[in-house]
Amino acid sequence: MIASVRGEVLEIALDHVVIESGGVGYRVNATPATLGGLHRGTEARLVTAMIVREDSMTLYGFPDSESKDLFGLLQTVSGVGPRLAMATLAVLEPEALRAALADGNVGALTRVPGIGKRGAERMVVELRDKVDSVSSSAGAVVSGGNGRSSIRDQIVEALIGLGFPAKQSEQATDSVLADTPGATTSSALRSALSLLGKTR
């Protein structure tokens, strides 16, 4: 089990980062917000969860143990796999996710692409009493830009990757960038996710 990866950031893509540690490049899937805090050529450390399937081994990376533990907890719900758990953490930060589960806020959970009303209700029922067992932790990855490619393109592609329709993704991104032209990729993505959540 690989519990964490620390080393030089070699490559940052829309849904993963490659970190070289001990001469090995590890491909680590992560949320857009986590990726937004990484910079190519610098050292980074991510807490990781390793998912082993019959035909694959996949690493998922998180800025802290709380996010990793919530990722694992989400997958205890029937019908929730790693991809849906990552989408949930991309739309709802740990604190917001805790609050949604504790308060039974089905509306907040259905903002996640792939989670309908029934799925959200199941998550609340199964996790409401368990979410407090996940210890809260500060110290997330510091936000920042990650390259020269168009911020708009990165955000639109990330939103589409999370399951939002292309047209809605473009409209939300354009709206956010018009309001805050100097926004970083990470902050603009958060704003776009928030905007899309209100329109669902």
PDB file of C-alpha atoms in Angstrom:
ATOM      1  CA  MET A   1       0.000   0.000   0.000  1.00  0.00           C
ATOM      2  CA  ILE A   2       1.402   3.400  -1.015  1.00  0.00           C
ATOM      3  CA  ALA A   3       0.272   5.820   1.729  1.00  0.00           C
ATOM      4  CA  SER A   4       1.915   8.983   0.387  1.00  0.00           C
ATOM      5  CA  VAL A   5       4.126  10.218  -2.435  1.00  0.00           C
ATOM      6  CA  ARG A   6       6.720  12.955  -2.122  1.00  0.00           C
ATOM      7  CA  GLY A   7       8.977  14.244  -4.858  1.00  0.00           C
ATOM      8  CA  GLU A   8       9.331  16.526  -7.862  1.00  0.00           C
ATOM      9  CA  VAL A   9       6.239  17.387  -9.879  1.00  0.00           C
ATOM     10  CA  LEU A  10       7.041  16.318 -13.448  1.00  0.00           C
ATOM     11  CA  GLU A  11       3.698  16.820 -15.143  1.00  0.00           C
ATOM     12  CA  ILE A  12       0.291  18.284 -14.295  1.00  0.00           C
ATOM     13  CA  ALA A  13      -2.757  17.279 -16.318  1.00  0.00           C
ATOM     14  CA  LEU A  14      -6.460  17.974 -15.876  1.00  0.00           C
ATOM     15  CA  ASP A  15      -7.135  14.965 -13.676  1.00  0.00           C
ATOM     16  CA  HIS A  16      -3.734  13.764 -12.484  1.00  0.00           C
ATOM     17  CA  VAL A  17      -0.169  14.686 -11.598  1.00  0.00           C
ATOM     18  CA  VAL A  18       3.064  12.771 -12.151  1.00  0.00           C
ATOM     19  CA  ILE A  19       5.410  12.949  -9.154  1.00  0.00           C
ATOM     20  CA  GLU A  20       8.905  11.456  -9.321  1.00  0.00           C
ATOM     21  CA  SER A  21       9.973   9.775  -6.101  1.00  0.00           C
ATOM     22  CA  GLY A  22      13.068   7.622  -5.791  1.00  0.00           C
ATOM     23  CA  GLY A  23      13.531   7.562  -9.561  1.00  0.00           C
ATOM     24  CA  VAL A  24       9.964   6.363 -10.198  1.00  0.00           C
ATOM     25  CA  GLY A  25       7.253   8.577 -11.696  1.00  0.00           C
ATOM     26  CA  TYR A  26       3.922   8.014  -9.951  1.00  0.00           C
ATOM     27  CA  ARG A  27       0.697   8.963 -11.752  1.00  0.00           C
ATOM     28  CA  VAL A  28      -1.653  10.246  -9.073  1.00  0.00           C
ATOM     29  CA  ASN A  29      -5.284  11.141  -9.794  1.00  0.00           C
ATOM     30  CA  ALA A  30      -6.445  14.232  -7.911  1.00  0.00           C
ATOM     31  CA  THR A  31      -9.221  16.827  -7.786  1.00  0.00           C
ATOM     32  CA  PRO A  32      -8.832  20.055  -9.790  1.00  0.00           C
ATOM     33  CA  ALA A  33      -8.431  22.060  -6.562  1.00  0.00           C
ATOM     34  CA  THR A  34      -5.542  19.855  -5.418  1.00  0.00           C
ATOM     35  CA  LEU A  35      -3.879  20.033  -8.832  1.00  0.00           C
ATOM     36  CA  GLY A  36      -4.278  23.806  -8.840  1.00  0.00           C
ATOM     37  CA  GLY A  37      -1.961  24.051  -5.838  1.00  0.00           C
ATOM     38  CA  LEU A  38       0.904  22.140  -7.487  1.00  0.00           C
ATOM     39  CA  HIS A  39       3.674  23.568  -9.652  1.00  0.00           C
ATOM     40  CA  ARG A  40       5.801  21.738 -12.188  1.00  0.00           C
ATOM     41  CA  GLY A  41       9.444  21.482 -11.124  1.00  0.00           C
ATOM     42  CA  THR A  42       8.760  21.922  -7.405  1.00  0.00           C
ATOM     43  CA  GLU A  43       8.539  19.316  -4.660  1.00  0.00           C
ATOM     44  CA  ALA A  44       5.136  18.177  -3.476  1.00  0.00           C
ATOM     45  CA  ARG A  45       3.729  15.634  -1.055  1.00  0.00           C
ATOM     46  CA  LEU A  46       0.316  14.038  -1.433  1.00  0.00           C
ATOM     47  CA  VAL A  47      -1.405  11.611   0.907  1.00  0.00           C
ATOM     48  CA  THR A  48      -2.527   8.739  -1.324  1.00  0.00           C
ATOM     49  CA  ALA A  49      -5.048   5.919  -1.534  1.00  0.00           C
ATOM     50  CA  MET A  50      -4.282   2.972  -3.768  1.00  0.00           C
ATOM     51  CA  ILE A  51      -7.184   1.217  -5.483  1.00  0.00           C
ATOM     52  CA  VAL A  52      -6.327  -2.229  -6.845  1.00  0.00           C
ATOM     53  CA  ARG A  53      -8.608  -3.792  -9.427  1.00  0.00           C
ATOM     54  CA  GLU A  54      -8.250  -6.970 -11.458  1.00  0.00           C
ATOM     55  CA  ASP A  55      -6.930  -5.014 -14.430  1.00  0.00           C
ATOM     56  CA  SER A  56      -5.470  -1.871 -12.853  1.00  0.00           C
ATOM     57  CA  MET A  57      -3.746  -0.194  -9.915  1.00  0.00           C
ATOM     58  CA  THR A  58      -4.643   3.457  -9.436  1.00  0.00           C
ATOM     59  CA  LEU A  59      -3.288   6.058  -7.020  1.00  0.00           C
ATOM     60  CA  TYR A  60      -5.541   8.870  -5.788  1.00  0.00           C
ATOM     61  CA  GLY A  61      -3.877  11.859  -4.137  1.00  0.00           C
ATOM     62  CA  PHE A  62      -5.114  14.287  -1.480  1.00  0.00           C
ATOM     63  CA  PRO A  63      -3.728  17.360   0.286  1.00  0.00           C
ATOM     64  CA  ASP A  64      -4.456  15.907   3.738  1.00  0.00           C
ATOM     65  CA  SER A  65      -5.579  12.792   5.589  1.00  0.00           C
ATOM     66  CA  GLU A  66      -9.097  14.127   6.123  1.00  0.00           C
ATOM     67  CA  SER A  67      -9.791  14.236   2.377  1.00  0.00           C
ATOM     68  CA  LYS A  68      -8.337  10.749   1.947  1.00  0.00           C
ATOM     69  CA  ASP A  69     -10.454   9.356   4.789  1.00  0.00           C
ATOM     70  CA  LEU A  70     -13.610  10.942   3.370  1.00  0.00           C
ATOM     71  CA  PHE A  71     -12.734   9.452  -0.038  1.00  0.00           C
ATOM     72  CA  GLY A  72     -12.628   6.012   1.581  1.00  0.00           C
ATOM     73  CA  LEU A  73     -15.799   6.616   3.588  1.00  0.00           C
ATOM     74  CA  LEU A  74     -17.763   7.663   0.489  1.00  0.00           C
ATOM     75  CA  GLN A  75     -16.922   4.359  -1.186  1.00  0.00           C
ATOM     76  CA  THR A  76     -18.597   2.398   1.600  1.00  0.00           C
ATOM     77  CA  VAL A  77     -21.923   3.571   0.126  1.00  0.00           C
ATOM     78  CA  SER A  78     -23.447   1.157  -2.382  1.00  0.00           C
ATOM     79  CA  GLY A  79     -22.937   2.398  -5.939  1.00  0.00           C
ATOM     80  CA  VAL A  80     -20.158   4.855  -5.088  1.00  0.00           C
ATOM     81  CA  GLY A  81     -16.779   4.017  -6.622  1.00  0.00           C
ATOM     82  CA  PRO A  82     -13.480   5.947  -6.695  1.00  0.00           C
ATOM     83  CA  ARG A  83     -14.504   8.177  -9.605  1.00  0.00           C
ATOM     84  CA  LEU A  84     -17.771   9.295  -7.995  1.00  0.00           C
ATOM     85  CA  ALA A  85     -16.019   9.773  -4.642  1.00  0.00           C
ATOM     86  CA  MET A  86     -13.449  12.050  -6.342  1.00  0.00           C
ATOM     87  CA  ALA A  87     -16.212  14.001  -8.102  1.00  0.00           C
ATOM     88  CA  THR A  88     -17.898  14.511  -4.719  1.00  0.00           C
ATOM     89  CA  LEU A  89     -14.695  15.896  -3.195  1.00  0.00           C
ATOM     90  CA  ALA A  90     -14.183  18.109  -6.256  1.00  0.00           C
ATOM     91  CA  VAL A  91     -17.594  19.718  -5.808  1.00  0.00           C
ATOM     92  CA  LEU A  92     -17.782  19.734  -1.995  1.00  0.00           C
ATOM     93  CA  GLU A  93     -14.773  20.554   0.186  1.00  0.00           C
ATOM     94  CA  PRO A  94     -14.404  18.320   3.259  1.00  0.00           C
ATOM     95  CA  GLU A  95     -16.120  20.815   5.573  1.00  0.00           C
ATOM     96  CA  ALA A  96     -19.053  21.298   3.184  1.00  0.00           C
ATOM     97  CA  LEU A  97     -19.358  17.532   2.684  1.00  0.00           C
ATOM     98  CA  ARG A  98     -19.407  16.924   6.432  1.00  0.00           C
ATOM     99  CA  ALA A  99     -22.116  19.560   6.872  1.00  0.00           C
ATOM    100  CA  ALA A 100     -24.216  18.196   3.988  1.00  0.00           C
ATOM    101  CA  LEU A 101     -24.124  14.665   5.423  1.00  0.00           C
ATOM    102  CA  ALA A 102     -24.725  15.740   9.015  1.00  0.00           C
ATOM    103  CA  ASP A 103     -27.616  18.057   8.082  1.00  0.00           C
ATOM    104  CA  GLY A 104     -29.146  15.685   5.541  1.00  0.00           C
ATOM    105  CA  ASN A 105     -28.678  18.309   2.810  1.00  0.00           C
ATOM    106  CA  VAL A 106     -29.661  16.220  -0.220  1.00  0.00           C
ATOM    107  CA  GLY A 107     -29.648  19.315  -2.457  1.00  0.00           C
ATOM    108  CA  ALA A 108     -25.943  19.927  -1.877  1.00  0.00           C
ATOM    109  CA  LEU A 109     -25.072  16.307  -2.642  1.00  0.00           C
ATOM    110  CA  THR A 110     -27.074  16.224  -5.884  1.00  0.00           C
ATOM    111  CA  ARG A 111     -24.834  19.015  -7.226  1.00  0.00           C
ATOM    112  CA  VAL A 112     -22.283  16.264  -7.828  1.00  0.00           C
ATOM    113  CA  PRO A 113     -22.538  14.872 -11.384  1.00  0.00           C
ATOM    114  CA  GLY A 114     -23.725  11.274 -11.169  1.00  0.00           C
ATOM    115  CA  ILE A 115     -25.506  11.586  -7.824  1.00  0.00           C
ATOM    116  CA  GLY A 116     -29.284  11.769  -8.021  1.00  0.00           C
ATOM    117  CA  LYS A 117     -31.783  12.325  -5.247  1.00  0.00           C
ATOM    118  CA  ARG A 118     -31.948   8.651  -4.286  1.00  0.00           C
ATOM    119  CA  GLY A 119     -28.178   8.295  -4.232  1.00  0.00           C
ATOM    120  CA  ALA A 120     -27.832  11.441  -2.108  1.00  0.00           C
ATOM    121  CA  GLU A 121     -30.456  10.167   0.347  1.00  0.00           C
ATOM    122  CA  ARG A 122     -28.610   6.843   0.593  1.00  0.00           C
ATOM    123  CA  MET A 123     -25.348   8.687   1.320  1.00  0.00           C
ATOM    124  CA  VAL A 124     -26.995  10.692   4.104  1.00  0.00           C
ATOM    125  CA  VAL A 125     -28.566   7.608   5.709  1.00  0.00           C
ATOM    126  CA  GLU A 126     -25.381   5.522   5.539  1.00  0.00           C
ATOM    127  CA  LEU A 127     -22.809   8.212   6.394  1.00  0.00           C
ATOM    128  CA  ARG A 128     -24.543  10.678   8.709  1.00  0.00           C
ATOM    129  CA  ASP A 129     -23.384   8.851  11.834  1.00  0.00           C
ATOM    130  CA  LYS A 130     -19.990   7.860  10.440  1.00  0.00           C
ATOM    131  CA  VAL A 131     -18.724  11.207   9.162  1.00  0.00           C
ATOM    132  CA  ASP A 132     -17.778  12.422  12.655  1.00  0.00           C
ATOM    133  CA  SER A 133     -15.300   9.554  12.963  1.00  0.00           C
ATOM    134  CA  VAL A 134     -13.171  11.137  10.227  1.00  0.00           C
ATOM    135  CA  SER A 135     -10.794  13.535  11.940  1.00  0.00           C
ATOM    136  CA  SER A 136     -10.734  17.078  10.623  1.00  0.00           C
ATOM    137  CA  SER A 137      -7.388  18.451   9.509  1.00  0.00           C
ATOM    138  CA  ALA A 138      -6.077  21.767   8.304  1.00  0.00           C
ATOM    139  CA  GLY A 139      -3.150  22.240   5.939  1.00  0.00           C
ATOM    140  CA  ALA A 140      -4.421  21.881   2.419  1.00  0.00           C
ATOM    141  CA  VAL A 141      -2.289  22.375  -0.670  1.00  0.00           C
ATOM    142  CA  VAL A 142      -1.629  26.058  -1.331  1.00  0.00           C
ATOM    143  CA  SER A 143      -3.534  27.326  -4.328  1.00  0.00           C
ATOM    144  CA  GLY A 144      -1.766  28.589  -7.429  1.00  0.00           C
ATOM    145  CA  GLY A 145      -1.520  28.432 -11.203  1.00  0.00           C
ATOM    146  CA  ASN A 146      -0.026  25.438 -12.956  1.00  0.00           C
ATOM    147  CA  GLY A 147       1.072  26.466 -16.398  1.00  0.00           C
ATOM    148  CA  ARG A 148       0.586  28.739 -19.346  1.00  0.00           C
ATOM    149  CA  SER A 149      -2.172  26.918 -21.168  1.00  0.00           C
ATOM    150  CA  SER A 150      -5.463  28.790 -21.206  1.00  0.00           C
ATOM    151  CA  ILE A 151      -7.094  28.867 -17.782  1.00  0.00           C
ATOM    152  CA  ARG A 152     -10.485  28.840 -19.500  1.00  0.00           C
ATOM    153  CA  ASP A 153      -9.675  25.624 -21.395  1.00  0.00           C
ATOM    154  CA  GLN A 154      -8.367  23.926 -18.253  1.00  0.00           C
ATOM    155  CA  ILE A 155     -11.491  24.771 -16.263  1.00  0.00           C
ATOM    156  CA  VAL A 156     -13.919  23.799 -19.028  1.00  0.00           C
ATOM    157  CA  GLU A 157     -12.161  20.455 -19.548  1.00  0.00           C
ATOM    158  CA  ALA A 158     -12.055  19.783 -15.796  1.00  0.00           C
ATOM    159  CA  LEU A 159     -15.797  20.486 -15.468  1.00  0.00           C
ATOM    160  CA  ILE A 160     -16.616  18.244 -18.432  1.00  0.00           C
ATOM    161  CA  GLY A 161     -14.417  15.551 -16.854  1.00  0.00           C
ATOM    162  CA  LEU A 162     -16.513  15.836 -13.680  1.00  0.00           C
ATOM    163  CA  GLY A 163     -19.656  15.144 -15.698  1.00  0.00           C
ATOM    164  CA  PHE A 164     -21.087  18.590 -16.442  1.00  0.00           C
ATOM    165  CA  PRO A 165     -22.390  19.263 -19.994  1.00  0.00           C
ATOM    166  CA  ALA A 166     -19.952  21.138 -22.257  1.00  0.00           C
ATOM    167  CA  LYS A 167     -22.252  24.094 -22.879  1.00  0.00           C
ATOM    168  CA  GLN A 168     -22.988  24.631 -19.182  1.00  0.00           C
ATOM    169  CA  SER A 169     -19.283  24.252 -18.361  1.00  0.00           C
ATOM    170  CA  GLU A 170     -18.331  26.925 -20.899  1.00  0.00           C
ATOM    171  CA  GLN A 171     -21.042  29.326 -19.751  1.00  0.00           C
ATOM    172  CA  ALA A 172     -20.136  28.971 -16.078  1.00  0.00           C
ATOM    173  CA  THR A 173     -16.417  29.381 -16.800  1.00  0.00           C
ATOM    174  CA  ASP A 174     -16.952  32.478 -18.950  1.00  0.00           C
ATOM    175  CA  SER A 175     -19.176  34.004 -16.293  1.00  0.00           C
ATOM    176  CA  VAL A 176     -16.618  33.422 -13.514  1.00  0.00           C
ATOM    177  CA  LEU A 177     -13.664  34.721 -15.557  1.00  0.00           C
ATOM    178  CA  ALA A 178     -15.645  37.811 -16.559  1.00  0.00           C
ATOM    179  CA  ASP A 179     -16.355  38.587 -12.896  1.00  0.00           C
ATOM    180  CA  THR A 180     -12.814  37.837 -11.659  1.00  0.00           C
ATOM    181  CA  PRO A 181     -10.328  38.184 -14.558  1.00  0.00           C
ATOM    182  CA  GLY A 182      -7.263  37.675 -12.331  1.00  0.00           C
ATOM    183  CA  ALA A 183      -8.480  34.454 -10.732  1.00  0.00           C
ATOM    184  CA  THR A 184      -6.168  31.444 -10.495  1.00  0.00           C
ATOM    185  CA  THR A 185      -7.218  28.183 -12.130  1.00  0.00           C
ATOM    186  CA  SER A 186      -8.066  26.695  -8.741  1.00  0.00           C
ATOM    187  CA  SER A 187     -10.178  29.590  -7.430  1.00  0.00           C
ATOM    188  CA  ALA A 188     -11.976  30.043 -10.754  1.00  0.00           C
ATOM    189  CA  LEU A 189     -12.771  26.328 -10.864  1.00  0.00           C
ATOM    190  CA  ARG A 190     -14.239  26.455  -7.362  1.00  0.00           C
ATOM    191  CA  SER A 191     -16.403  29.428  -8.361  1.00  0.00           C
ATOM    192  CA  ALA A 192     -17.568  27.657 -11.537  1.00  0.00           C
ATOM    193  CA  LEU A 193     -18.458  24.513  -9.551  1.00  0.00           C
ATOM    194  CA  SER A 194     -20.394  26.663  -7.090  1.00  0.00           C
ATOM    195  CA  LEU A 195     -22.247  28.380  -9.931  1.00  0.00           C
ATOM    196  CA  LEU A 196     -23.106  25.084 -11.639  1.00  0.00           C
ATOM    197  CA  GLY A 197     -24.312  23.689  -8.319  1.00  0.00           C
ATOM    198  CA  LYS A 198     -26.884  26.481  -8.017  1.00  0.00           C
ATOM    199  CA  THR A 199     -28.253  25.881 -11.503  1.00  0.00           C
ATOM    200  CA  ARG A 200     -28.707  22.100 -11.171  1.00  0.00           C
TER     201      ARG A 200
END
